[in-house]
XYZ file of C-alpha atoms in Angstrom:
555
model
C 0.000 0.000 0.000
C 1.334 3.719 -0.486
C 0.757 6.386 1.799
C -1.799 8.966 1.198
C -1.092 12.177 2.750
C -3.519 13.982 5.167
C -4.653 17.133 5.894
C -4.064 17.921 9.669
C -4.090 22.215 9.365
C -7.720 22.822 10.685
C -10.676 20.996 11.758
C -13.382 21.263 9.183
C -15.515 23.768 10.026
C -18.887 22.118 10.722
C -16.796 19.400 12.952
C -15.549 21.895 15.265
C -19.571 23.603 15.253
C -20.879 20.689 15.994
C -18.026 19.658 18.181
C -18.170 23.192 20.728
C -22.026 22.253 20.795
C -21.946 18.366 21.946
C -18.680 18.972 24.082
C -19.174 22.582 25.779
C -16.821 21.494 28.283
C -14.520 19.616 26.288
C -13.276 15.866 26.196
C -9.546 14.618 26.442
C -9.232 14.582 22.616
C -10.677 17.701 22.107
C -8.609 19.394 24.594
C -5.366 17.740 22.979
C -6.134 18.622 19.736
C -6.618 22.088 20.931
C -3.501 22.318 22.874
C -0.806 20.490 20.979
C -2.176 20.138 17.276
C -2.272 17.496 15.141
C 0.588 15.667 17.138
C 1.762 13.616 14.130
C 2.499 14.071 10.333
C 1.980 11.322 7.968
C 5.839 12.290 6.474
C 7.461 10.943 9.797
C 6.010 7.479 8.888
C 6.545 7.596 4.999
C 9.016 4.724 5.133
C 6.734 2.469 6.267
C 4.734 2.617 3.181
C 5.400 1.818 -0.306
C 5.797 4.152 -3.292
C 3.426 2.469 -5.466
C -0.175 0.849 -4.963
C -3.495 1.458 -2.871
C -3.700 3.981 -1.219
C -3.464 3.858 2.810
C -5.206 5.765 5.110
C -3.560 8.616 6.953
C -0.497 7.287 8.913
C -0.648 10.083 11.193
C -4.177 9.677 11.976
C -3.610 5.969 12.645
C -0.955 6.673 15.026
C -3.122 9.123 17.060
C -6.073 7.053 17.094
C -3.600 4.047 18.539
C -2.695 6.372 21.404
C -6.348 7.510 21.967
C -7.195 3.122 21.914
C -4.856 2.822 24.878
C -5.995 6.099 26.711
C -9.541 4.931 27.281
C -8.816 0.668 26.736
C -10.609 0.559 23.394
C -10.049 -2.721 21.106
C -9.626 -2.191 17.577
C -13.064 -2.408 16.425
C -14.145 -0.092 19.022
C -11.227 2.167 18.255
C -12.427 2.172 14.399
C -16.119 2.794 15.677
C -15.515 5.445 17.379
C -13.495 7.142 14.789
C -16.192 6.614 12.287
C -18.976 7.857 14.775
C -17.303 9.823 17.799
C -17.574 14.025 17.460
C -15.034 14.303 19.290
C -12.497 11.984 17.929
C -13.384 13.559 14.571
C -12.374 16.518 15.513
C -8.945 15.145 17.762
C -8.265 13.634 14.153
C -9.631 16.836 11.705
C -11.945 14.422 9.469
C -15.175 15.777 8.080
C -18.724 14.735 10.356
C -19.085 12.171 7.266
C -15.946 10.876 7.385
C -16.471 6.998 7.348
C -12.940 5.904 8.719
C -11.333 2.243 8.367
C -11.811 -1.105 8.660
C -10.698 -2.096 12.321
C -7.824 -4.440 10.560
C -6.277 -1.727 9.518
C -5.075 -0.655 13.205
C -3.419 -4.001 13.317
C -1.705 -3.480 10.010
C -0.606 -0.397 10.894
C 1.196 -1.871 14.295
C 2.780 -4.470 12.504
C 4.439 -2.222 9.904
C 5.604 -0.046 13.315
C 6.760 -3.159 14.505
C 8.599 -4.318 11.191
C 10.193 -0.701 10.962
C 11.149 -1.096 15.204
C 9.365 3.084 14.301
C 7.568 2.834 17.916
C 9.464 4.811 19.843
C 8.616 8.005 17.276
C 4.275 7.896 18.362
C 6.100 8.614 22.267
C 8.629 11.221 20.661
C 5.889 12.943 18.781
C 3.599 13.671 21.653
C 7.336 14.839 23.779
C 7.965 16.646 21.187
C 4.724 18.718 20.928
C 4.743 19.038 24.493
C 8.487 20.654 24.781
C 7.222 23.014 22.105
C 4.020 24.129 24.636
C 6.850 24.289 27.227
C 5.042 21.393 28.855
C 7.820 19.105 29.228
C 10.855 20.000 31.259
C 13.850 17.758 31.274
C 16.849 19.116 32.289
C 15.854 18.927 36.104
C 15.172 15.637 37.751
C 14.104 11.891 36.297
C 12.928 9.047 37.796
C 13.288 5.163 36.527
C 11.748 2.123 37.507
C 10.841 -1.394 35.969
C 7.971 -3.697 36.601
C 7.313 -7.280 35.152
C 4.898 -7.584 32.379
C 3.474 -11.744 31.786
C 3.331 -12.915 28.030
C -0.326 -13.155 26.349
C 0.565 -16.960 26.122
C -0.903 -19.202 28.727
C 1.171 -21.155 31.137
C 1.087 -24.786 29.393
C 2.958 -27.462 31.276
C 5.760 -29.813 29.852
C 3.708 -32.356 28.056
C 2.093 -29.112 26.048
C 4.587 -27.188 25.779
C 6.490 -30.193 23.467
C 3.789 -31.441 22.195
C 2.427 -27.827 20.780
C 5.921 -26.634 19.717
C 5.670 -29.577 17.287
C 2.142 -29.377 16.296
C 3.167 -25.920 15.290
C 6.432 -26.798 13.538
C 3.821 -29.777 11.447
C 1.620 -27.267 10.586
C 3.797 -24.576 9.122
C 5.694 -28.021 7.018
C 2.289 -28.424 5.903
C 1.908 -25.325 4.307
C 5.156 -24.496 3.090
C 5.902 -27.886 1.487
C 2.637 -30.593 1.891
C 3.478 -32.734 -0.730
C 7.335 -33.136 1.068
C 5.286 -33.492 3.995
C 3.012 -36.231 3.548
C 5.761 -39.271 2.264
C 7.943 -38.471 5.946
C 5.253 -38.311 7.952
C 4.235 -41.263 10.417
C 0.461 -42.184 9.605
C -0.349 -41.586 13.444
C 0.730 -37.901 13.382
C -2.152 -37.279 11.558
C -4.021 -38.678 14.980
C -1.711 -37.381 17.673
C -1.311 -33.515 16.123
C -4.035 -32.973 14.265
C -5.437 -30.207 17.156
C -4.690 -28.573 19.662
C -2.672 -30.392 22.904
C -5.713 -29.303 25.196
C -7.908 -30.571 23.051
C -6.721 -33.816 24.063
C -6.317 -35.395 27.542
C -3.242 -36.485 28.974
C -2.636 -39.388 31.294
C -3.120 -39.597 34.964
C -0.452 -41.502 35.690
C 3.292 -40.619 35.701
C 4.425 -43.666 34.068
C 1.837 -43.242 31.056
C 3.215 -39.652 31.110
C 6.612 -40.009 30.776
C 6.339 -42.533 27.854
C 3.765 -39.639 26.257
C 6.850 -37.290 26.475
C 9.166 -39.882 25.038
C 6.909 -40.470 22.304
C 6.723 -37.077 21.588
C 10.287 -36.612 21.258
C 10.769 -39.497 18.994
C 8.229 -38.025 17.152
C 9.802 -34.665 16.784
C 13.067 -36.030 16.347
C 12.585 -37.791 13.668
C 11.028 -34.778 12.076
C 14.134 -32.739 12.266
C 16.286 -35.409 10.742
C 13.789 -35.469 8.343
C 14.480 -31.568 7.716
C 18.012 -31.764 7.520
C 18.219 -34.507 5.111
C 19.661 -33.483 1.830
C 16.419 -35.236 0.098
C 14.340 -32.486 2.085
C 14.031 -28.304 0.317
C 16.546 -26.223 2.485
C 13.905 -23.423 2.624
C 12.090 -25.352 5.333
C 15.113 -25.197 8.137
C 15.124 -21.400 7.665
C 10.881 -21.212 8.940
C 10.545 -19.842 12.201
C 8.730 -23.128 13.772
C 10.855 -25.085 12.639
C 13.748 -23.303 14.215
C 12.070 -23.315 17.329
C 10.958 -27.137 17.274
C 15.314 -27.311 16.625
C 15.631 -25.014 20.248
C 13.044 -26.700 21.840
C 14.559 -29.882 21.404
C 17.894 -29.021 22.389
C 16.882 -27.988 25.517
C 14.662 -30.781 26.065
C 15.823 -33.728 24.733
C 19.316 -35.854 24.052
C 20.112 -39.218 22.643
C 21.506 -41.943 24.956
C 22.711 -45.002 23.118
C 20.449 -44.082 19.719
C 17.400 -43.853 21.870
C 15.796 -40.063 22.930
C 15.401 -39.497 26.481
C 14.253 -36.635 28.738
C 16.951 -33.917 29.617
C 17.628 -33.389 33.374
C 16.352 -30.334 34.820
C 19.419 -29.894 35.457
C 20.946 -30.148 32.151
C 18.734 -27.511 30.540
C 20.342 -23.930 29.351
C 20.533 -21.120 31.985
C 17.082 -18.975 31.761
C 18.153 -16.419 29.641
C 17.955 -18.853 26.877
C 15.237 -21.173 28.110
C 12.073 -21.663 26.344
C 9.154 -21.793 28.263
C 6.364 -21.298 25.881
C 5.299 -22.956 22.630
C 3.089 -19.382 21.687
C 5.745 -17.180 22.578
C 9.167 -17.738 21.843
C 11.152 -14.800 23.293
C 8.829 -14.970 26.901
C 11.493 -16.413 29.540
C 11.046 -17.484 33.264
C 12.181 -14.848 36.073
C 11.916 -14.738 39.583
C 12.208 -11.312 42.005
C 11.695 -11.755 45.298
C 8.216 -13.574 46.157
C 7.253 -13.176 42.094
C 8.021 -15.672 39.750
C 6.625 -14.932 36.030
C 6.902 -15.787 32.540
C 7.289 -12.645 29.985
C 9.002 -9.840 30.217
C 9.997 -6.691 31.932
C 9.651 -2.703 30.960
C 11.579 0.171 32.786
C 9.583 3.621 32.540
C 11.845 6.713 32.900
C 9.602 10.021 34.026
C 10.314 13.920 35.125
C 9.487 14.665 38.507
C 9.178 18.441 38.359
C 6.027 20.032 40.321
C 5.554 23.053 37.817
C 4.922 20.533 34.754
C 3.290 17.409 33.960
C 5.220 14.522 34.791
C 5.718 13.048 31.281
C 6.869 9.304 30.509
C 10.293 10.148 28.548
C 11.829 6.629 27.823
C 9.950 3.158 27.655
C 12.579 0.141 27.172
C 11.498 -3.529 26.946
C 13.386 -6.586 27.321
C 12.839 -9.963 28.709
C 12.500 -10.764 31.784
C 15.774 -12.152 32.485
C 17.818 -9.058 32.093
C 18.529 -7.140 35.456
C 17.647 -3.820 35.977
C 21.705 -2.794 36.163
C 22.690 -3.585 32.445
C 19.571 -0.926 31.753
C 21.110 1.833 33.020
C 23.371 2.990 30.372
C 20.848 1.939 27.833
C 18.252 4.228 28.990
C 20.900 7.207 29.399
C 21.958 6.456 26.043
C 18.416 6.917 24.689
C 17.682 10.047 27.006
C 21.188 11.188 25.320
C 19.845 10.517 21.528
C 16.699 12.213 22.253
C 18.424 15.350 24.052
C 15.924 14.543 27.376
C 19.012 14.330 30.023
C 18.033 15.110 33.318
C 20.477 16.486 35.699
C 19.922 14.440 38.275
C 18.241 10.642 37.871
C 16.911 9.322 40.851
C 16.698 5.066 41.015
C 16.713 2.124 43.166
C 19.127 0.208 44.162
C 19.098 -2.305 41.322
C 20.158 0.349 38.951
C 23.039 1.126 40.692
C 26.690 -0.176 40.988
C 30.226 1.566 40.856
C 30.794 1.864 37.391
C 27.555 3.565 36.647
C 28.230 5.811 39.188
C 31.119 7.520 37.502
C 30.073 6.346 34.176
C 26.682 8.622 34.132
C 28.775 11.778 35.362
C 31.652 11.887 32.998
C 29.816 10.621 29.781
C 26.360 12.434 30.624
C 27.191 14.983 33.388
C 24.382 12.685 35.421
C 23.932 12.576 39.201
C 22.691 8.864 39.511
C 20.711 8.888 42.807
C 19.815 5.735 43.849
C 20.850 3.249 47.591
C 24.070 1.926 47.021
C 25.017 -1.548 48.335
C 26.359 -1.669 51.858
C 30.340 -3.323 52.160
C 29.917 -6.775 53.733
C 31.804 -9.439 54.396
C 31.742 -12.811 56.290
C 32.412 -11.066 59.881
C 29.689 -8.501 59.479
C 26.884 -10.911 59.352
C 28.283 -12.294 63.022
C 28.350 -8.484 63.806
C 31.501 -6.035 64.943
C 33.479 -7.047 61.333
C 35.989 -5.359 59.593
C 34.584 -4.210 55.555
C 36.537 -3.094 52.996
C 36.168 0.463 53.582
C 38.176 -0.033 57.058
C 41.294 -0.891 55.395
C 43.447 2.568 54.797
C 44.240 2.557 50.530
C 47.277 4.345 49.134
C 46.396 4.603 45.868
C 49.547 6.289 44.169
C 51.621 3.662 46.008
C 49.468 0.713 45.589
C 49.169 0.127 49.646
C 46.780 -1.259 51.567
C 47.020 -1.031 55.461
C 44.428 -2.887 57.715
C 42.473 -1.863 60.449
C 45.608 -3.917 62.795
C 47.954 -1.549 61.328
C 49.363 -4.177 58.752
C 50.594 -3.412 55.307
C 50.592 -4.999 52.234
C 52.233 -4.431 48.332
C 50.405 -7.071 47.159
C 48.597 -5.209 44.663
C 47.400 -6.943 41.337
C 45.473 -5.066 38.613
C 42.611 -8.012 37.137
C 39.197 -8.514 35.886
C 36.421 -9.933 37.374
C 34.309 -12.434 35.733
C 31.645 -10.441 34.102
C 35.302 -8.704 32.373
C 35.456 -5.287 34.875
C 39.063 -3.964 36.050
C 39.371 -4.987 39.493
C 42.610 -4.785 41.544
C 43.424 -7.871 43.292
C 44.934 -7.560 47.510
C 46.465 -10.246 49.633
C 47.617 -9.466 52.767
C 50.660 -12.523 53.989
C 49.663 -15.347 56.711
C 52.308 -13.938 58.689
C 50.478 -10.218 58.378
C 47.304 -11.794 60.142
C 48.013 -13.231 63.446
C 45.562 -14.822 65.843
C 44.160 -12.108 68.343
C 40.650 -9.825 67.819
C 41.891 -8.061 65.271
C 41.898 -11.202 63.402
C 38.803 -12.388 64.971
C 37.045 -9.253 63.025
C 38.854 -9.625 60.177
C 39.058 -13.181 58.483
C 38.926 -16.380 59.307
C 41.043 -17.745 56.295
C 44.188 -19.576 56.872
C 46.353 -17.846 54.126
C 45.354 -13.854 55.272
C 42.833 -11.170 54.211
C 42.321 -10.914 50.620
C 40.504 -7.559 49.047
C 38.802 -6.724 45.694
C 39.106 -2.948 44.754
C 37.399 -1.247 42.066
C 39.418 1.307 40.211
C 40.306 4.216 42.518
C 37.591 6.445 40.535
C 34.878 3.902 40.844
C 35.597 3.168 44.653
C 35.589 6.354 45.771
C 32.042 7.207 44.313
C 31.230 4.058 46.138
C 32.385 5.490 49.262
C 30.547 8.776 48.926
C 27.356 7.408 47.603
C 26.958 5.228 51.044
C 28.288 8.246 52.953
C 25.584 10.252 51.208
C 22.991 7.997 51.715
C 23.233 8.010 55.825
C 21.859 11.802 55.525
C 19.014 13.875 56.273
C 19.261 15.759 52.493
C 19.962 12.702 50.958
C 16.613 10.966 51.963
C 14.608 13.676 51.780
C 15.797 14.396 48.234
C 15.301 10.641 47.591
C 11.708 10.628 48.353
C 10.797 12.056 45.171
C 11.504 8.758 43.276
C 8.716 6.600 44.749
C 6.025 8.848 42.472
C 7.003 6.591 39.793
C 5.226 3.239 41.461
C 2.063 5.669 40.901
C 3.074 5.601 37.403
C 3.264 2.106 37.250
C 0.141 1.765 38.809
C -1.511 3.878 36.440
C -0.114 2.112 33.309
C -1.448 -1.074 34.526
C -5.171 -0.079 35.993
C -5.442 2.307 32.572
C -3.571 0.450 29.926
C -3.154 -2.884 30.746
C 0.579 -3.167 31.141
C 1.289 -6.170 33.509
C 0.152 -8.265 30.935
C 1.288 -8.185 26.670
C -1.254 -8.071 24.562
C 0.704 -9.745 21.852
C 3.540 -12.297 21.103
C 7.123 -11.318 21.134
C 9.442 -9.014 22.393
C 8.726 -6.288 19.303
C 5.283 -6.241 19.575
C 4.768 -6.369 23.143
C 7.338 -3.097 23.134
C 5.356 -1.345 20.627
C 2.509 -2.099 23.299
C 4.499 -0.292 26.025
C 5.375 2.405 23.655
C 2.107 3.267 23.342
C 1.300 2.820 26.957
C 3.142 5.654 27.524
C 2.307 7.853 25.101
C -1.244 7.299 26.429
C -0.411 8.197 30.025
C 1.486 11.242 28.590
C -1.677 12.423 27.017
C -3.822 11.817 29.965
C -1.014 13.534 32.073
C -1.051 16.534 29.909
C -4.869 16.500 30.261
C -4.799 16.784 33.960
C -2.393 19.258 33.678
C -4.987 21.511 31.189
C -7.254 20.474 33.046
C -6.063 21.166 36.591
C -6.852 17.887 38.117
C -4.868 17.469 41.626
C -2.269 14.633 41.092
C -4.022 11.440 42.949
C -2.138 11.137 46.468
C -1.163 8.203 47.849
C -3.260 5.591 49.765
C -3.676 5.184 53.814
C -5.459 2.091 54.885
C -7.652 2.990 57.879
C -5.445 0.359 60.051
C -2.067 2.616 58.705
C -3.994 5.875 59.779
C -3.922 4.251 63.400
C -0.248 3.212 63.864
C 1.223 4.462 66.512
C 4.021 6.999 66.074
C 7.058 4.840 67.644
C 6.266 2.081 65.266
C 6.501 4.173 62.100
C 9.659 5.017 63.360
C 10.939 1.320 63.706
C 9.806 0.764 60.415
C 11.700 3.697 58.895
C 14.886 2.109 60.322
């Protein structure tokens, strides 16, 4: 389809007349139409249409009417309905009172060419982008970041499902691709066994009968793949996604003992940044945090925290839900960076926080990262009374160490730890630690104290972030970052974000991309609007506590 350009430079006439009449106070899209234009110009999305062909409807429109979906929890035939008989979307989108819109499939074509094009992020940067230009949107003060976990639209299937569906799937896409290659390899009772759907059928009570079900099914699936990767078989068909993930699947499921298939260990199966867990969903892993446990994925939402302006979502990053909330941090400066939103100061917890980040947000953005820093521990601690590492006295431009018994050492040997970060090595000699308290507090090794040091830069932020952290200013400053569990909140009572609406990693980002966009526009609503920001919840039972024990459980 080619992209036909639209007209966004004033609302027809009769739609705003009729519009000021139905709506004398106004709606959310009339208000942001008012306020901050048309939002979006069908040029920024030209590349995700061809030159040639049918015509499309307006690409701009589309992506405004996808925001205005997740603002009030529409679907997409309700989204098209109420573009083709809503006033006030009419006039949010400047279409003519007789305008007779789309077919709803065209909202799902129009995600899946944002997905194709990875163009989500530019429906959030639009609406930023009109809002910096109303002065709405101030970044260069404070930011806050936080992450949440987000389950996959795929159901949890146990083992005997998960197999057996991963190679119903795989069966299905051979049978379309190549049915006539198909139907000589194929065992006649595949036909019975995955013809439908795994719940469709019943398993067996009993663990024996179940185990030889799974054994069967990896025979089964097995022999499919060698029948793949024969050279009688088209080479096309080991490039189709199923089939690919049938190939995974397997792997991590399966091995061959003596020519016969047998059931993987638990044990033996990949770490879970690689495991599958779903036969719908093929880039959902497994995580645990805490108490939760969860299948999917996880999204960190970055926000300004400034009490003149709206608080505006100004980075949304996806990824699945085994990656930690530390490797984020310099991806979501870098992004802040490429979209010139820095804040001056970014206020996180303590998952987003570690040495090198420390220095690395100040010298390569200018950055105060404000966020708990781990505590120094060690083995004596825990009994209580124990020396850390920042007891022991460092000499930095003579590569000393001196311990809290008055002991030094020149033991001093520059390495890398095993995630590949410089790390200086220190041993202090058996003879350096003798028996007495000092010991006692110090180590209980037979071969002397050893140390791992940071680089002098990166252990001396260290330091002064956990001196920092003990103060008054410090925690009162670092209050302001809990507003963004409201925003969480919000995202999932109003848009749905603890669980995808889609398969995969790209389209369940898209979905978060627009989740914010949406809570930006119902932000900047409020803000026209003057609607007090919600405050937080007391439980009746709180509003009783006594004072002493709110002070315990500050502590």
């Amino acid at each position: 389809m080619s992209m036909r350009a639209g007209n966004f430079g004033e609302v027809p006439a009769e739609t705003a007349r009729v519009t000021r009449a139905a709506f004398p106070k106004g709606s959310l899209a009339i208000r942001v139409r008012d306020e901050l234009g048309p939002l979006f110009r069908d040029e920024e999305f030209a590349d995700l249409f061809s030159a040639r062909g049918k015509p499309a409807w307006s690409p701009g429109r589309l992506a405004l009417v996808s925001v205005l979906q997740f603002v009030e929890g529409l679907t997409d035939r309700q989204a098209a309905e109420a573009v083709r008989a809503r006033i006030d979307f009419k006039y949010a989108l400047g279409l003519e009172l007789g305008d007779p819109g789309f077919d709803f499939s065209v909202l799902s074509e129009f995600r899946d060419r944002l997905v194709e094009a990875d163009a989500g992020r530019r429906v959030l940067d639009g609406i930023l982008t009109a809002a910096g230009e109303k002065g709405l949107l101030n970044t260069a003060g404070r930011a806050r970041t936080d992450s949440t976990h987000v389950l996959t639209a795929a159901r949890d299937v146990g083992w005997l499902e998960r197999v057996a569906e991963t190679l119903r799937s795989a069966l299905n896409a051979l049978a379309q691709a190549a049915p006539g290659w198909l139907v000589e390899v194929a065992e006649p009772d595949w036909f019975r066994h995955y013809a439908t759907r795994a719940e469709d059928s019943r398993f067996p009570k009993s663990r024996t009968a179940r185990d030889e079900l799974g054994l069967r099914i990896g025979r089964d699936g097995t022999r499919l793949l060698q029948a793949v990767w024969s050279w009688q078989a088209p080479q096309e068909l080991r490039t189709l996604g199923q089939v690919e993930h049938l190939r995974q699947m397997w792997v991590q499921n399966f091995h061959q003992v003596e020519g016969e298939v047998r059931r993987r260990d638990p044990k033996d199966r990949p770490p879970g940044a690689k495991c599958l867990v779903s036969p719908y969903d093929r880039e959902a892993r497994n995580s645990v945090k805490r108490d939760t446990a969860w299948a999917g994925y996880k999204v960190h939402l970055t926000e300004t925290c400034e009490q003149e302006a709206p608080n505006l979502i100004t980075n949304v990053s996806t990824t699945d839900a085994t990656v930690p909330d530390i490797s984020m941090t310099e991806p979501v400066h870098a992004r802040l960076a490429e979209a010139d939103r820095l804040p001056g100061e970014h206020l996180v917890d303590a998952g987003y926080v570690d040495a090198h980040v420390l220095v690395h947000a100040r010298r390569k953005y200018g950055i105060t990262l404000t966020g708990p820093a781990a505590l120094a521990i060690s083995p004596q601690t825990a009994a209580g009374g124990g020396f850390t590492g920042d007891d022991f006295t460092i000499d930095w431009d003579n590569e000393q160490v001196s311990c809290p018994g008055g002991r030094t050492t020149t033991r001093w040997n520059p390495d890398h730890s095993p995630e590949g970060t410089p790390v200086i090595r220190v041993r202090f000699n058996t003879s350096d630690c003798q028996p007495g308290p000092v010991r006692e507090k110090c180590t209980t090794s037979s071969v002397g104290r050893r140390l791992t040091l940071r680089p002098r830069e990166e252990h001396e932020a260290l330091r002064q972030a956990r001196a920092n952290q003990d103060t008054d200013t410090w925690k009162e400053r670092y209050k302001t970052r809990a507003g963004v569990e409201g925003t969480i909140s919000q995202g999932i009572q109003r848009c749905g974000l603890r669980r995808s609406r889609y398969l995969g990693l790209a389209k369940t980002s898209l979905q978060h991309q627009l989740t914010g966009a949406a809570i930006n526009l119902a932000r900047i609503d409020a803000h026209l609007t003057e609607t007090p920001r919600a405050r937080t919840r007391t439980s009746h039972l709180a509003a009783l506590r006594p004072a002493e024990l709110m002070l315990d459980g500050a502590k």
